[in-house]
């Protein structure tokens, strides 16, 4: 079981068993058949979270910085860092915490998000995050070998990113 999955609330844990040779600009993108909407495909290695869903905007954290993606956005490929992906549609906003992955914006207003792990932010238990963060910090400080220490540091970074997501949510 992944260390991210250990932070899920019990009910959620049980339920989960181009080529680009030139830079294109938004004004050159072909007219999207979705009339100003962004089409999102969001996939995990074991499941499709969203497939062909029309939304207004997607906000995410990438290695290069925070992004707000709208329809007709310039094509790009971004490496995602641990953080929140906020999918904003007419019906409201849905927030997912991802541990990493890639986002590929195509010239036809289709955004493909491929993540390693993703969970709805509301399904993550803040107390479990705090407890697991403390345990990871203990492991990092008492590690006898470099491999154990490095694994604990990765867990610490992930749990801190989740805590930051909760902090941003409460603002």
PDB file of C-alpha atoms in Angstrom:
ATOM      1  CA  UNK A   1       0.000   0.000   0.000  1.00  0.00           C
ATOM      2  CA  UNK A   2       1.378   3.398  -0.897  1.00  0.00           C
ATOM      3  CA  UNK A   3       2.063   5.886   1.842  1.00  0.00           C
ATOM      4  CA  UNK A   4      -0.405   8.304   0.213  1.00  0.00           C
ATOM      5  CA  UNK A   5      -3.176   5.701   0.372  1.00  0.00           C
ATOM      6  CA  UNK A   6      -2.626   5.409   4.149  1.00  0.00           C
ATOM      7  CA  UNK A   7      -4.019   8.933   4.560  1.00  0.00           C
ATOM      8  CA  UNK A   8      -7.420   8.194   3.040  1.00  0.00           C
ATOM      9  CA  UNK A   9     -10.486   8.182   5.200  1.00  0.00           C
ATOM     10  CA  UNK A  10     -11.560   4.596   5.934  1.00  0.00           C
ATOM     11  CA  UNK A  11     -14.612   4.576   3.632  1.00  0.00           C
ATOM     12  CA  UNK A  12     -12.559   5.822   0.692  1.00  0.00           C
ATOM     13  CA  UNK A  13      -9.737   3.378   1.315  1.00  0.00           C
ATOM     14  CA  UNK A  14     -12.169   0.477   1.195  1.00  0.00           C
ATOM     15  CA  UNK A  15     -13.890   1.742  -1.947  1.00  0.00           C
ATOM     16  CA  UNK A  16     -10.654   1.906  -3.936  1.00  0.00           C
ATOM     17  CA  UNK A  17      -9.630  -1.668  -4.722  1.00  0.00           C
ATOM     18  CA  UNK A  18       3.289  14.490 -31.023  1.00  0.00           C
ATOM     19  CA  UNK A  19       5.092  15.578 -32.196  1.00  0.00           C
ATOM     20  CA  UNK A  20       5.844  19.238 -31.280  1.00  0.00           C
ATOM     21  CA  UNK A  21       8.494  20.583 -33.595  1.00  0.00           C
ATOM     22  CA  UNK A  22       7.313  24.194 -33.405  1.00  0.00           C
ATOM     23  CA  UNK A  23       5.646  26.309 -30.746  1.00  0.00           C
ATOM     24  CA  UNK A  24       1.996  27.073 -31.382  1.00  0.00           C
ATOM     25  CA  UNK A  25       0.027  29.953 -29.948  1.00  0.00           C
ATOM     26  CA  UNK A  26      -3.557  30.019 -28.779  1.00  0.00           C
ATOM     27  CA  UNK A  27      -4.619  32.224 -31.693  1.00  0.00           C
ATOM     28  CA  UNK A  28      -3.384  29.546 -34.103  1.00  0.00           C
ATOM     29  CA  UNK A  29      -5.234  26.699 -32.434  1.00  0.00           C
ATOM     30  CA  UNK A  30      -8.021  25.131 -34.419  1.00  0.00           C
ATOM     31  CA  UNK A  31     -11.511  26.078 -33.354  1.00  0.00           C
ATOM     32  CA  UNK A  32     -12.572  23.644 -30.684  1.00  0.00           C
ATOM     33  CA  UNK A  33     -15.882  21.856 -31.150  1.00  0.00           C
ATOM     34  CA  UNK A  34     -16.646  22.512 -27.489  1.00  0.00           C
ATOM     35  CA  UNK A  35     -17.429  26.243 -27.843  1.00  0.00           C
ATOM     36  CA  UNK A  36     -14.940  27.742 -25.428  1.00  0.00           C
ATOM     37  CA  UNK A  37     -14.774  24.770 -23.082  1.00  0.00           C
ATOM     38  CA  UNK A  38     -11.707  22.820 -22.066  1.00  0.00           C
ATOM     39  CA  UNK A  39     -11.994  19.046 -22.513  1.00  0.00           C
ATOM     40  CA  UNK A  40     -10.224  17.113 -19.739  1.00  0.00           C
ATOM     41  CA  UNK A  41      -8.991  13.542 -19.720  1.00  0.00           C
ATOM     42  CA  UNK A  42      -7.595  12.613 -16.294  1.00  0.00           C
ATOM     43  CA  UNK A  43      -6.031   9.157 -16.017  1.00  0.00           C
ATOM     44  CA  UNK A  44      -4.273   7.080 -13.397  1.00  0.00           C
ATOM     45  CA  UNK A  45      -2.381   3.857 -14.150  1.00  0.00           C
ATOM     46  CA  UNK A  46      -5.359   1.800 -12.963  1.00  0.00           C
ATOM     47  CA  UNK A  47      -8.387   3.986 -13.796  1.00  0.00           C
ATOM     48  CA  UNK A  48      -9.756   6.934 -15.727  1.00  0.00           C
ATOM     49  CA  UNK A  49     -10.845   9.676 -13.331  1.00  0.00           C
ATOM     50  CA  UNK A  50     -12.331  11.880 -16.073  1.00  0.00           C
ATOM     51  CA  UNK A  51     -12.786  11.149 -19.754  1.00  0.00           C
ATOM     52  CA  UNK A  52     -13.851  13.816 -22.222  1.00  0.00           C
ATOM     53  CA  UNK A  53     -15.360  16.077 -19.550  1.00  0.00           C
ATOM     54  CA  UNK A  54     -15.982  19.712 -20.516  1.00  0.00           C
ATOM     55  CA  UNK A  55     -14.811  22.209 -17.887  1.00  0.00           C
ATOM     56  CA  UNK A  56     -14.124  25.935 -17.670  1.00  0.00           C
ATOM     57  CA  UNK A  57     -10.657  25.869 -16.113  1.00  0.00           C
ATOM     58  CA  UNK A  58      -8.062  23.612 -14.503  1.00  0.00           C
ATOM     59  CA  UNK A  59      -5.584  24.944 -11.923  1.00  0.00           C
ATOM     60  CA  UNK A  60      -2.518  22.844 -11.076  1.00  0.00           C
ATOM     61  CA  UNK A  61       0.969  22.926  -9.629  1.00  0.00           C
ATOM     62  CA  UNK A  62       3.777  22.101 -12.030  1.00  0.00           C
ATOM     63  CA  UNK A  63       7.524  22.016 -11.577  1.00  0.00           C
ATOM     64  CA  UNK A  64       7.721  25.238 -13.628  1.00  0.00           C
ATOM     65  CA  UNK A  65       5.106  26.968 -11.426  1.00  0.00           C
ATOM     66  CA  UNK A  66       1.372  27.157 -10.842  1.00  0.00           C
ATOM     67  CA  UNK A  67      -0.826  27.026 -13.947  1.00  0.00           C
ATOM     68  CA  UNK A  68      -4.355  28.048 -14.791  1.00  0.00           C
ATOM     69  CA  UNK A  69      -5.451  26.305 -17.987  1.00  0.00           C
ATOM     70  CA  UNK A  70      -8.383  27.583 -20.064  1.00  0.00           C
ATOM     71  CA  UNK A  71      -9.707  26.582 -23.485  1.00  0.00           C
ATOM     72  CA  UNK A  72      -7.367  27.578 -26.333  1.00  0.00           C
ATOM     73  CA  UNK A  73      -4.364  27.614 -23.995  1.00  0.00           C
ATOM     74  CA  UNK A  74      -0.992  27.445 -25.720  1.00  0.00           C
ATOM     75  CA  UNK A  75       0.073  23.793 -26.124  1.00  0.00           C
ATOM     76  CA  UNK A  76       2.442  22.679 -23.401  1.00  0.00           C
ATOM     77  CA  UNK A  77       3.750  19.677 -21.528  1.00  0.00           C
ATOM     78  CA  UNK A  78       4.200  20.140 -17.795  1.00  0.00           C
ATOM     79  CA  UNK A  79       5.584  17.866 -15.108  1.00  0.00           C
ATOM     80  CA  UNK A  80       3.245  17.947 -12.117  1.00  0.00           C
ATOM     81  CA  UNK A  81       4.603  18.239  -8.624  1.00  0.00           C
ATOM     82  CA  UNK A  82       2.762  16.972  -5.556  1.00  0.00           C
ATOM     83  CA  UNK A  83      -0.173  19.288  -5.090  1.00  0.00           C
ATOM     84  CA  UNK A  84      -3.772  20.073  -5.881  1.00  0.00           C
ATOM     85  CA  UNK A  85      -5.469  19.938  -9.257  1.00  0.00           C
ATOM     86  CA  UNK A  86      -8.601  22.090  -9.139  1.00  0.00           C
ATOM     87  CA  UNK A  87     -11.092  21.259 -11.886  1.00  0.00           C
ATOM     88  CA  UNK A  88     -13.595  24.084 -12.273  1.00  0.00           C
ATOM     89  CA  UNK A  89     -16.826  23.434 -14.174  1.00  0.00           C
ATOM     90  CA  UNK A  90     -20.210  25.149 -14.343  1.00  0.00           C
ATOM     91  CA  UNK A  91     -21.415  22.723 -11.655  1.00  0.00           C
ATOM     92  CA  UNK A  92     -18.632  23.675  -9.235  1.00  0.00           C
ATOM     93  CA  UNK A  93     -15.068  22.857  -8.328  1.00  0.00           C
ATOM     94  CA  UNK A  94     -13.511  19.451  -7.626  1.00  0.00           C
ATOM     95  CA  UNK A  95     -10.080  19.246  -6.043  1.00  0.00           C
ATOM     96  CA  UNK A  96      -7.732  16.284  -6.339  1.00  0.00           C
ATOM     97  CA  UNK A  97      -4.400  15.799  -4.647  1.00  0.00           C
ATOM     98  CA  UNK A  98      -1.839  14.255  -7.017  1.00  0.00           C
ATOM     99  CA  UNK A  99       1.562  12.910  -6.043  1.00  0.00           C
ATOM    100  CA  UNK A 100       3.054  13.706  -9.458  1.00  0.00           C
ATOM    101  CA  UNK A 101       2.584  13.111 -13.161  1.00  0.00           C
ATOM    102  CA  UNK A 102       2.277  15.051 -16.400  1.00  0.00           C
ATOM    103  CA  UNK A 103      -0.227  17.429 -17.981  1.00  0.00           C
ATOM    104  CA  UNK A 104      -0.331  17.770 -21.753  1.00  0.00           C
ATOM    105  CA  UNK A 105      -2.271  20.642 -23.302  1.00  0.00           C
ATOM    106  CA  UNK A 106      -3.123  20.002 -26.946  1.00  0.00           C
ATOM    107  CA  UNK A 107      -3.879  22.671 -29.570  1.00  0.00           C
ATOM    108  CA  UNK A 108      -7.526  21.535 -29.800  1.00  0.00           C
ATOM    109  CA  UNK A 109      -8.385  22.543 -26.193  1.00  0.00           C
ATOM    110  CA  UNK A 110      -7.933  19.015 -24.850  1.00  0.00           C
ATOM    111  CA  UNK A 111      -5.990  18.657 -21.601  1.00  0.00           C
ATOM    112  CA  UNK A 112      -4.631  15.208 -20.766  1.00  0.00           C
ATOM    113  CA  UNK A 113      -3.570  14.710 -17.154  1.00  0.00           C
ATOM    114  CA  UNK A 114      -1.639  11.547 -16.308  1.00  0.00           C
ATOM    115  CA  UNK A 115      -0.986  11.141 -12.598  1.00  0.00           C
ATOM    116  CA  UNK A 116       0.723   8.473 -10.554  1.00  0.00           C
ATOM    117  CA  UNK A 117      -1.800   8.700  -7.714  1.00  0.00           C
ATOM    118  CA  UNK A 118      -4.758  11.023  -7.211  1.00  0.00           C
ATOM    119  CA  UNK A 119      -7.371  11.305  -4.511  1.00  0.00           C
ATOM    120  CA  UNK A 120     -10.161  13.780  -3.938  1.00  0.00           C
ATOM    121  CA  UNK A 121      -8.940  16.251  -1.351  1.00  0.00           C
ATOM    122  CA  UNK A 122     -12.119  15.740   0.687  1.00  0.00           C
ATOM    123  CA  UNK A 123     -11.302  11.997   0.997  1.00  0.00           C
ATOM    124  CA  UNK A 124      -7.968  12.584   2.733  1.00  0.00           C
ATOM    125  CA  UNK A 125      -7.973  12.562   6.532  1.00  0.00           C
ATOM    126  CA  UNK A 126      -5.961  15.522   7.915  1.00  0.00           C
ATOM    127  CA  UNK A 127      -5.278  13.708  11.217  1.00  0.00           C
ATOM    128  CA  UNK A 128      -3.822  10.720   9.359  1.00  0.00           C
ATOM    129  CA  UNK A 129      -1.622  13.089   7.348  1.00  0.00           C
ATOM    130  CA  UNK A 130      -0.315  14.714  10.541  1.00  0.00           C
ATOM    131  CA  UNK A 131       0.337  11.330  12.171  1.00  0.00           C
ATOM    132  CA  UNK A 132       2.094   9.926   9.111  1.00  0.00           C
ATOM    133  CA  UNK A 133       4.160  13.107   8.746  1.00  0.00           C
ATOM    134  CA  UNK A 134       5.341  12.799  12.348  1.00  0.00           C
ATOM    135  CA  UNK A 135       6.225   9.136  11.782  1.00  0.00           C
ATOM    136  CA  UNK A 136       8.137   9.958   8.591  1.00  0.00           C
ATOM    137  CA  UNK A 137      10.052  12.706  10.387  1.00  0.00           C
ATOM    138  CA  UNK A 138      10.923  10.255  13.157  1.00  0.00           C
ATOM    139  CA  UNK A 139      12.124   7.709  10.587  1.00  0.00           C
ATOM    140  CA  UNK A 140      14.225  10.321   8.785  1.00  0.00           C
ATOM    141  CA  UNK A 141      15.926  11.466  11.990  1.00  0.00           C
ATOM    142  CA  UNK A 142      16.623   7.952  13.269  1.00  0.00           C
ATOM    143  CA  UNK A 143      17.518   6.276   9.941  1.00  0.00           C
ATOM    144  CA  UNK A 144      20.623   4.120  10.113  1.00  0.00           C
ATOM    145  CA  UNK A 145      21.139   3.937   6.351  1.00  0.00           C
ATOM    146  CA  UNK A 146      20.862   6.432   3.504  1.00  0.00           C
ATOM    147  CA  UNK A 147      18.108   4.552   1.616  1.00  0.00           C
ATOM    148  CA  UNK A 148      15.744   4.604   4.599  1.00  0.00           C
ATOM    149  CA  UNK A 149      16.444   8.281   5.187  1.00  0.00           C
ATOM    150  CA  UNK A 150      15.810   9.160   1.515  1.00  0.00           C
ATOM    151  CA  UNK A 151      12.506   7.244   1.503  1.00  0.00           C
ATOM    152  CA  UNK A 152      11.414   9.082   4.651  1.00  0.00           C
ATOM    153  CA  UNK A 153      12.355  12.451   3.123  1.00  0.00           C
ATOM    154  CA  UNK A 154      10.164  11.712   0.074  1.00  0.00           C
ATOM    155  CA  UNK A 155       7.266  10.884   2.398  1.00  0.00           C
ATOM    156  CA  UNK A 156       7.859  14.088   4.376  1.00  0.00           C
ATOM    157  CA  UNK A 157       7.737  16.190   1.187  1.00  0.00           C
ATOM    158  CA  UNK A 158       4.486  14.527   0.131  1.00  0.00           C
ATOM    159  CA  UNK A 159       2.784  14.897   3.517  1.00  0.00           C
ATOM    160  CA  UNK A 160       3.872  18.535   3.732  1.00  0.00           C
ATOM    161  CA  UNK A 161       2.371  19.137   0.275  1.00  0.00           C
ATOM    162  CA  UNK A 162      -0.906  17.608   1.476  1.00  0.00           C
ATOM    163  CA  UNK A 163      -0.873  19.807   4.580  1.00  0.00           C
ATOM    164  CA  UNK A 164      -0.264  22.847   2.366  1.00  0.00           C
ATOM    165  CA  UNK A 165      -3.248  21.815   0.258  1.00  0.00           C
ATOM    166  CA  UNK A 166      -5.417  21.743   3.387  1.00  0.00           C
ATOM    167  CA  UNK A 167      -4.060  25.136   4.446  1.00  0.00           C
ATOM    168  CA  UNK A 168      -4.929  26.631   1.055  1.00  0.00           C
ATOM    169  CA  UNK A 169      -8.384  25.026   1.191  1.00  0.00           C
ATOM    170  CA  UNK A 170      -9.207  26.661   4.525  1.00  0.00           C
ATOM    171  CA  UNK A 171      -8.294  30.178   3.295  1.00  0.00           C
TER     172      UNK A 171
END
